[in-house]
PDB file of C-alpha atoms in Angstrom:
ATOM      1  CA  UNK A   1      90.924  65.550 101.902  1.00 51.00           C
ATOM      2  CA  UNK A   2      88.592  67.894 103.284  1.00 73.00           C
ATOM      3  CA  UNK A   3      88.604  71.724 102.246  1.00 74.00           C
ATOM      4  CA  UNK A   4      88.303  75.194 103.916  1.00 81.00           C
ATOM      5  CA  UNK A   5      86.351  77.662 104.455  1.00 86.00           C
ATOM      6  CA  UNK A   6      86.852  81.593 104.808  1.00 90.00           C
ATOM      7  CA  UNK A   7      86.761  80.851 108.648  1.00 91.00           C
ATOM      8  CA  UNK A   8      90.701  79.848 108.070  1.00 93.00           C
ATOM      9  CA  UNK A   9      90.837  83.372 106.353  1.00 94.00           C
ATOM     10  CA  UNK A  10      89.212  85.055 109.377  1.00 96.00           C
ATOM     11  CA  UNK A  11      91.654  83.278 112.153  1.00 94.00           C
ATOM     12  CA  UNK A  12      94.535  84.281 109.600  1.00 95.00           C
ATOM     13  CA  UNK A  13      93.494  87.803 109.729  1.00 97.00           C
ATOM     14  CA  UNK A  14      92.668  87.637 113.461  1.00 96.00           C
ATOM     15  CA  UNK A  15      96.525  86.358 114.270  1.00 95.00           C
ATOM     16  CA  UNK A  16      98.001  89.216 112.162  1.00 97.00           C
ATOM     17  CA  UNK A  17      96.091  91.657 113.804  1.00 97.00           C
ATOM     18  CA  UNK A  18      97.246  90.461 117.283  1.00 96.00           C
ATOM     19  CA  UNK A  19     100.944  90.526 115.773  1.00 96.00           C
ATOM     20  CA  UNK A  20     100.973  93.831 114.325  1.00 96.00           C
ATOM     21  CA  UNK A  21      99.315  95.224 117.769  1.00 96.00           C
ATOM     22  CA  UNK A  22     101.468  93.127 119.776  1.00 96.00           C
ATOM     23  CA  UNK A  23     104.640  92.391 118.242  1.00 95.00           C
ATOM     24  CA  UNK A  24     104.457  88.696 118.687  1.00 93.00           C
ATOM     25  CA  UNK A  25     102.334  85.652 117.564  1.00 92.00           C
ATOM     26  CA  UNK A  26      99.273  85.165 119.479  1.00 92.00           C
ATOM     27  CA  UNK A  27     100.130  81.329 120.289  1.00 88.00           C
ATOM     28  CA  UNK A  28     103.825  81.190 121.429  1.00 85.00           C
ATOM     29  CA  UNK A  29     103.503  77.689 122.560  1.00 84.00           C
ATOM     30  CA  UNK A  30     101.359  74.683 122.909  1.00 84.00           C
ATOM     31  CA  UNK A  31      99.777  75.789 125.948  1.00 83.00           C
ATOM     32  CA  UNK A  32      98.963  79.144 125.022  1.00 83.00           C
ATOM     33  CA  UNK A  33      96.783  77.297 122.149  1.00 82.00           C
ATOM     34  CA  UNK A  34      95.144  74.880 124.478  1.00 82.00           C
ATOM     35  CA  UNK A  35      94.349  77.871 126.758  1.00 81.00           C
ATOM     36  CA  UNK A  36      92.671  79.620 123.530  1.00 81.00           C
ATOM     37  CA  UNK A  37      90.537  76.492 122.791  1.00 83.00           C
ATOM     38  CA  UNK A  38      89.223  76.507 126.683  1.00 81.00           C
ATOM     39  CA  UNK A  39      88.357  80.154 126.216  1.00 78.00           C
ATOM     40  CA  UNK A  40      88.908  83.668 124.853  1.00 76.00           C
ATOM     41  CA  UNK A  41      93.174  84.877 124.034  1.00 86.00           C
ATOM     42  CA  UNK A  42      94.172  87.112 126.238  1.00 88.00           C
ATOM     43  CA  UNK A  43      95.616  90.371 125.135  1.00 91.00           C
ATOM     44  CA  UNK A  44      97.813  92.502 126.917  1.00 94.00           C
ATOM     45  CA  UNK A  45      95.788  95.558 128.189  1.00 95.00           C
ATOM     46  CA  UNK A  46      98.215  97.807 127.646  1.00 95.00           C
ATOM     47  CA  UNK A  47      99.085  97.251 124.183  1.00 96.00           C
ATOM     48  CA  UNK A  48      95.430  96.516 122.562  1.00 96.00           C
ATOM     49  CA  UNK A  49      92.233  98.457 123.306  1.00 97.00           C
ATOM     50  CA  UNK A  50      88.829  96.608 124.527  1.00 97.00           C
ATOM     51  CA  UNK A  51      87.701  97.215 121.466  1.00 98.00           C
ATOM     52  CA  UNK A  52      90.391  95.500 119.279  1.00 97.00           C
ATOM     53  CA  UNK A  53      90.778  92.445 122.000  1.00 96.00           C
ATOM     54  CA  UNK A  54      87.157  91.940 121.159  1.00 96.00           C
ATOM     55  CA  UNK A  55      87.724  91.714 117.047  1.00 98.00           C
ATOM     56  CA  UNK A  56      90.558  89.651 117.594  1.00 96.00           C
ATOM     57  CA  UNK A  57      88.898  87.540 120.381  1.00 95.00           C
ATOM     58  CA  UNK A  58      85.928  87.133 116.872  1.00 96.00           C
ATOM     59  CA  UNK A  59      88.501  86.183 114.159  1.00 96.00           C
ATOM     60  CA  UNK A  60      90.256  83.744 116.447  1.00 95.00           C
ATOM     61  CA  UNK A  61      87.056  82.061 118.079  1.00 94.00           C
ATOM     62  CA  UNK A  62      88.033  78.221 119.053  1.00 92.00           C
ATOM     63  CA  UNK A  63      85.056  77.114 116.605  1.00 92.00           C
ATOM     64  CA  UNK A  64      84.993  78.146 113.318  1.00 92.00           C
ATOM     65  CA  UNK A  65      81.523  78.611 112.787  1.00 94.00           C
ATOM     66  CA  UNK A  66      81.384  80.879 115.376  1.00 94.00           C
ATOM     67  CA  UNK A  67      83.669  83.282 114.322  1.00 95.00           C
ATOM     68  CA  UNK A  68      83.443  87.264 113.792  1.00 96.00           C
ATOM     69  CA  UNK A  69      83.194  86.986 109.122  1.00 96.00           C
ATOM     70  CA  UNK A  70      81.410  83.800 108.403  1.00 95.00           C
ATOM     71  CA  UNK A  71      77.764  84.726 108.899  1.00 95.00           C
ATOM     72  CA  UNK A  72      77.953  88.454 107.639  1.00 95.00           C
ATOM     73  CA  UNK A  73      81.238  88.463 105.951  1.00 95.00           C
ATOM     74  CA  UNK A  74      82.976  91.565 105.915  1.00 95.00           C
ATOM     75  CA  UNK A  75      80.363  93.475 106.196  1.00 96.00           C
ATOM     76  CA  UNK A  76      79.805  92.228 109.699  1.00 97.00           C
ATOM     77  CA  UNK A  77      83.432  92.679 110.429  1.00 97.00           C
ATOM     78  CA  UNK A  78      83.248  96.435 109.101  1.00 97.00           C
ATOM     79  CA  UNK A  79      80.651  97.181 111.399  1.00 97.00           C
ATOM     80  CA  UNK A  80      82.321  95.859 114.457  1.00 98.00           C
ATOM     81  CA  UNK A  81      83.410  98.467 116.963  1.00 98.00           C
ATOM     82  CA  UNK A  82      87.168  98.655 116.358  1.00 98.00           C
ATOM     83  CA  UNK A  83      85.907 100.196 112.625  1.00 97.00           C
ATOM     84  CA  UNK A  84      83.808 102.903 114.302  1.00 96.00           C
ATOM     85  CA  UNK A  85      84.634 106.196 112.516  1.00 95.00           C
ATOM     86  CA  UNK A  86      86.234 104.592 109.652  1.00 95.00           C
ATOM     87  CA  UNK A  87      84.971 104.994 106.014  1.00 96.00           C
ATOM     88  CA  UNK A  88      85.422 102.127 104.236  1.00 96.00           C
ATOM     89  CA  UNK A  89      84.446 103.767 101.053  1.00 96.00           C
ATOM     90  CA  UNK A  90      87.353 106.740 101.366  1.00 96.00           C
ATOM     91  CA  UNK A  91      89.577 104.350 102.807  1.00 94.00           C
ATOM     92  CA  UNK A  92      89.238 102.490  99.353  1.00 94.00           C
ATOM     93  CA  UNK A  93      89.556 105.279  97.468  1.00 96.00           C
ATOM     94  CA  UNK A  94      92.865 106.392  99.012  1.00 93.00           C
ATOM     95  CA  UNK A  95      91.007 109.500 100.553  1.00 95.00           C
ATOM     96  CA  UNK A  96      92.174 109.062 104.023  1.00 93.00           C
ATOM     97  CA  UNK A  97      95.391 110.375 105.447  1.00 91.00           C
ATOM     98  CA  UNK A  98      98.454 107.967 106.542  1.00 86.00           C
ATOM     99  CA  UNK A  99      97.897 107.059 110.403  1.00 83.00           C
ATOM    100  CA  UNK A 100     101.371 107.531 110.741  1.00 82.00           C
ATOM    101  CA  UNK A 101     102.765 110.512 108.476  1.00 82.00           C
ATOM    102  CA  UNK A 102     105.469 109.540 106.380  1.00 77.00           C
ATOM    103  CA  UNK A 103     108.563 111.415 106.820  1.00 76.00           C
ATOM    104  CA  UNK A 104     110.420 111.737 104.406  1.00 72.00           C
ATOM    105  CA  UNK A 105     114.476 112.694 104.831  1.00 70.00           C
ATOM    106  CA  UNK A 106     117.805 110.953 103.386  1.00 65.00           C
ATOM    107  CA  UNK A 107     118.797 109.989 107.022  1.00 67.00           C
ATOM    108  CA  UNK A 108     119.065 106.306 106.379  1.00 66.00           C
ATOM    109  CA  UNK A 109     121.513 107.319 102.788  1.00 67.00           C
ATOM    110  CA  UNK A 110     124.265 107.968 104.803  1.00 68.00           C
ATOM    111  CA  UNK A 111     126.525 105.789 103.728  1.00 69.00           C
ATOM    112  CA  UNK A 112     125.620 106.111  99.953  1.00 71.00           C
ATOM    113  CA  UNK A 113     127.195 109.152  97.614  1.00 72.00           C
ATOM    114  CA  UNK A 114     123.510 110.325  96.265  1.00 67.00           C
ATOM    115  CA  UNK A 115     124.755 113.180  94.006  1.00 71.00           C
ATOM    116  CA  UNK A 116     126.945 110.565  92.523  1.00 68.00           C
ATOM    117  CA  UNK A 117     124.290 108.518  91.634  1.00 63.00           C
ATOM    118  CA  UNK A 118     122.478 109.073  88.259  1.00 60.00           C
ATOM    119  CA  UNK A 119     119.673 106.454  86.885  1.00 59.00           C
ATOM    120  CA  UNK A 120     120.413 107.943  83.538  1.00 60.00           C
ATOM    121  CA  UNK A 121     123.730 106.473  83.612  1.00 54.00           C
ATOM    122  CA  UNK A 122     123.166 102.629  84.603  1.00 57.00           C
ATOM    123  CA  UNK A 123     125.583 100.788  82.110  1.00 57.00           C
ATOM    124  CA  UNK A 124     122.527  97.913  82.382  1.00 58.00           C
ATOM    125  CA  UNK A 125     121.675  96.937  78.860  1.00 59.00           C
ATOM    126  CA  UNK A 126     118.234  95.228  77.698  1.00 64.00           C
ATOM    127  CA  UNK A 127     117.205  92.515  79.723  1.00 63.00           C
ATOM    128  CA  UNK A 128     118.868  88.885  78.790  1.00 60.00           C
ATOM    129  CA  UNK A 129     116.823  86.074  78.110  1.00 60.00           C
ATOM    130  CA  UNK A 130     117.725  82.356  78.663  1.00 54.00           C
ATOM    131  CA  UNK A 131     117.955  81.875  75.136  1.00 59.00           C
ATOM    132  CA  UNK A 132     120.720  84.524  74.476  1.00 59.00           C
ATOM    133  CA  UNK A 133     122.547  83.133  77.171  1.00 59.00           C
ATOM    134  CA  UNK A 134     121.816  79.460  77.757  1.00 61.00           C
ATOM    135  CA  UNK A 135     119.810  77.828  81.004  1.00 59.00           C
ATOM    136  CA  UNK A 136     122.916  77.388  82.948  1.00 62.00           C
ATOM    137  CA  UNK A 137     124.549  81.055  82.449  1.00 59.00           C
ATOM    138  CA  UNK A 138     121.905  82.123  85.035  1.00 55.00           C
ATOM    139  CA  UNK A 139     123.343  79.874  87.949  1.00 56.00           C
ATOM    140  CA  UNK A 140     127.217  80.803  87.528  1.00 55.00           C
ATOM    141  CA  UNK A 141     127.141  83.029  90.426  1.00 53.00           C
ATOM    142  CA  UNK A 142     125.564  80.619  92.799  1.00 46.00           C
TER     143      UNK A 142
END
């Protein structure tokens, strides 16, 4: 049985990008996959930028010694387009504001009594083990 290599890790990463942007797989169907082999994946203009069509377009190349990772690793992906601006180094380092800020409120609680609820006062004991209780104890619920 033959192995892989970190080209399988670059398509993965390609097809995750073009979910997240997208908010669907990029191969829906058989054909969309034999389209991809003939050529480059089409992304929808209006959702992804030139730039990130073009990374994605490198992860998911047809042949995997072709694609955007395996030569310069990701190094060579850091330095494609779609990263221009970015510091890899603060982004590591958690220096970088959230994108997206988070917002935080208790609008999704509503159906929950917070002031009700204390941690202090769980009536949860130690943790069981399977010895304390025997093997099958654990699957009387189920």
């Amino acid at each position: 049985m033959k192995g892989h290599d970190k080209s399988v890790d670059w398509w993965a990463a390609g097809a995750v990008m073009y979910e997240m942007l997208v908010g669907q797989g990029p191969f829906p169907d058989e054909r969309s996959i034999t389209k991809h082999r003939e050529g480059t994946l089409a992304c929808p203009e209006h959702l992804v930028s030139r730039d990130a069509a073009n990374l994605i377009n490198g992860l998911l190349h047809p042949t995997p010694h072709l694609r955007l990772g395996i030569k310069g690793g990701f190094q060579e992906i850091q330095q494609h387009s779609f990263f221009r601006g970015l510091d890899f180094d603060d982004l590591l380092e958690r220096k970088l504001p959230p994108p997206i800020p988070i917002r935080m409120s208790n609008a999704g609680l509503g159906n929950f009594n917070i002031e009700e609820f204390d941690s202090s006062d769980s009536e949860e004991d130690e943790p069981r083990t399977i010895e304390e209780d025997g093997p099958e104890a654990w699957y009387v619920s189920f």
